[in-house]
Every structure is written in structure tokens, then in C-alpha cells.
């Protein structure tokens, strides 16, 4: 059982922020330190989605036949406004995986051509690239660079992986295993110089990084709104530059209605999450927007330092440009040095009611911690105590 300290009058709790845990509808007996993985919509946002679902069910025929197109387009305009992009270039997808699938399906790869992804790239995205490449006899090339590499080394790694055969370079805005912000504009410039298209995997960017998306120099950009922008799970936007249209993965009635509208209606399904996405964005804004992200970054730094101190770790060779609210903490030498150790380590932590991301990267073990609005500095002490118990 997780220890809960006594509540004080204005909502901040001694060692656990019960008010925010409740606002996010999280089990207070679990230590939640992995917001980046799947996000969580605050309770008010879930209620907004439930209200849309209920409205749809009360007259499903009219809701689906008449109301959905306008409502979904309006929700898309709201999401585009939040991201600072032209709504006609913003397409609804359910997640980055779906957006990547749409881009790859529209690519028409030929035998001998190449796709590039970084060694820090997301595993499921790499699988999608491998799948499309294998179907036609194309190849996937990896851009390799170590944790803690400088921007110059990172850009050079992607440039070296490119050749005249490269059709598409996938570059992460924030890497998943290593929580590193990559220099995507410079990588995009290098890829374009090689004649390749560029897809930015920005799964963790919305609500974490204030990017000018159209200025990154990419052909496609995909961001999840359900991680750090507090929208219901299944809300993501695929942006494509003018002239780089792609088709949706689900082809349906609005297919011929233009780039963005062709994604608005992937057939009959539950549109409540998209319709409530604006409530998530409003929640992010009401929490104080970028100022709040700055506070999460400070908390992440505190957490990283507390954890390192408690584990007797020196914080060296870490990402030079860490994600604001996600950080790596190295584990002691010899811990999590192979991938098959990761799941048992996760299970051991989860059995102790701690949710955090154990990582093995480049033969070294790390914890990827997060700092969300419901986290407090004490959370990282509790994590450290649990990890120490486990290692002992
Ligand atoms: C960098 C990166 N890309 C892609 C994804 C896949 O996101 P989704 O499961 O929402 O498609 C994730 C998920 O965490 C990710 O971290």
C-alpha cells in the first residue's frame, strides 16, 4: 500500500498530490511515473467524451449521418489551432502508428530503395518500415548514435544513413527509449539534400514542445494529442506539407474531399475521443500551458537528481537535450544490460505498484521517468526506495 500523507487545506498534499491524482482519475495506490507511454485524459475530459458518446447513442442515425462531419471538422480545427498549423493540412488519425501507416502506404516503394530510421526510433514504427520494405525488396537503414550524442553527431548519423536510394527518413522529435529531443530541422535538411522525404515522429511533442511544425522542413509530422496534451486516447494529428498529400489508411466516404477531410471519416466508429480532444487541450491551457511545462521540466530534473543520488549514480553521458518532462536515469552497472531483462524488471516494479519505464539501450540499463502534473518530488524518492529494494 502506498503511503498517503495528510492533506493540507489548499489541495497540495504532503507526499502525494491526491487532488491532481483524482483530477486525472488515477489509482492513488500506484506510483505513476510513466505519463509519456500512453498518457491519461483528466476526468473532466473523459466525461466530455462520455457526453459525446451518449449524445451519439441517443440518435445514432442522425448523429452519424448528419452531425459528425461538421463536428469532426470543427474538432480538427481546434486541434490545428493548438498545434499552430493550417487545419486543411491537419488530418485526424488515431495514433502515430496509424499516421506512419498512412504515409508508408502512400509511398509506393520500389525494390532496392531504402527507408531510414534512427537506432533511438520507436520499435513499432521500425516494424512498420520493415514490413513495407520487405514486401517490395527495399531495405531499412539505421542511423546510429549513442546516448548523449551532440546535435552534430546526430545529424551526421542520419546523413550517413542516406543515399540516392533513400525514399523516406523517419526522425523522432522526442525519442522514446532515450527521451532525447532530436534536431529534426537539421536532419530534415540533410535528408532533403539526399533527395529523401522526411517524416517527423512527434509522438511526444504536442504539449511538450512549442514547435513551428511547418517550419521544421519535413514532409510529414505526426503527433499524439493523448500523451502530453491530455486529449482522450486515440487522438493524433498527421500534418503533411502542401503537395505531399497521403491517403488515409481507412478509405471511406470522404476520400475525395481533400487531404484533411479524407481522414475525418474512417467509417463507423466511436468519434467521442476526437470530439472531446478540445477539452483536453483546454485542460492543458488551464493548467498554465508552457509555464506549466516549465514546472514539469524542473520537477523532472529534481526527480532525476534525487533518484541518481539515492542509487549512487553519477549523471553523465545523458541526453544533452532531454525531453522537458521525460528523463533518463542510468541504473547501476550490470543492471538491465540485455533486452530480455527489461520485462521481468518491469514486472517486479509493477508488482510493487510502481509504473515506470525500464530501458536497455546500447547495452546499458536506464529508467525513463516522467514528470506529470500529478507527480511530486516524493514520488522519485519512493521510486528510488523501490529500485534499491529490488536491486538488493
Ligand atoms: C516515439 C514514438 N513513436 C511512436 C509511438 C507510437 O504511438 P502510438 O502507440 O500512439 O501509435 C510512440 C509511443 O509511445 C513513441 O514513443
PDB file of C-alpha atoms in Angstrom, residues 21 25 55 63 81 107 114 123 128 141 165 167-168 178 193 201 203 216 237 253-256 293 307 320 370 390:
ATOM      1  CA  UNK A  21      -4.253  12.211  -8.995  1.00  0.00           C
ATOM      2  CA  UNK A  25      -8.588   9.737 -12.296  1.00  0.00           C
ATOM      3  CA  UNK A  55     -25.351  12.122 -27.434  1.00  0.00           C
ATOM      4  CA  UNK A  63     -25.648  11.833 -35.342  1.00  0.00           C
ATOM      5  CA  UNK A  81      -5.113  25.854 -33.771  1.00  0.00           C
ATOM      6  CA  UNK A 107       4.934   5.815 -50.663  1.00  0.00           C
ATOM      7  CA  UNK A 114      15.780   2.493 -48.714  1.00  0.00           C
ATOM      8  CA  UNK A 123      10.100  -0.178 -32.155  1.00  0.00           C
ATOM      9  CA  UNK A 128       6.121  -0.872 -39.964  1.00  0.00           C
ATOM     10  CA  UNK A 141      18.912   1.538 -42.837  1.00  0.00           C
ATOM     11  CA  UNK A 165      18.238   5.249 -52.857  1.00  0.00           C
ATOM     12  CA  UNK A 167      12.911   7.444 -50.145  1.00  0.00           C
ATOM     13  CA  UNK A 168      11.954   8.332 -46.584  1.00  0.00           C
ATOM     14  CA  UNK A 178      16.112   7.724 -24.512  1.00  0.00           C
ATOM     15  CA  UNK A 193      19.682  17.213 -49.651  1.00  0.00           C
ATOM     16  CA  UNK A 201       7.619  11.089 -35.409  1.00  0.00           C
ATOM     17  CA  UNK A 203       4.520  11.207 -30.679  1.00  0.00           C
ATOM     18  CA  UNK A 216      10.707  22.077 -39.482  1.00  0.00           C
ATOM     19  CA  UNK A 237      -2.823  14.648 -35.974  1.00  0.00           C
ATOM     20  CA  UNK A 253     -16.901   8.267 -47.914  1.00  0.00           C
ATOM     21  CA  UNK A 254     -14.846  11.452 -47.676  1.00  0.00           C
ATOM     22  CA  UNK A 255     -11.906  10.087 -49.641  1.00  0.00           C
ATOM     23  CA  UNK A 256     -12.269  12.616 -52.460  1.00  0.00           C
ATOM     24  CA  UNK A 293       5.569  22.550 -18.875  1.00  0.00           C
ATOM     25  CA  UNK A 307      16.940   9.170  -7.994  1.00  0.00           C
ATOM     26  CA  UNK A 320      22.311  16.785 -23.982  1.00  0.00           C
ATOM     27  CA  UNK A 370       8.257  11.235 -16.309  1.00  0.00           C
ATOM     28  CA  UNK A 390      14.729  -4.666  -5.892  1.00  0.00           C
TER      29      UNK A 390
END
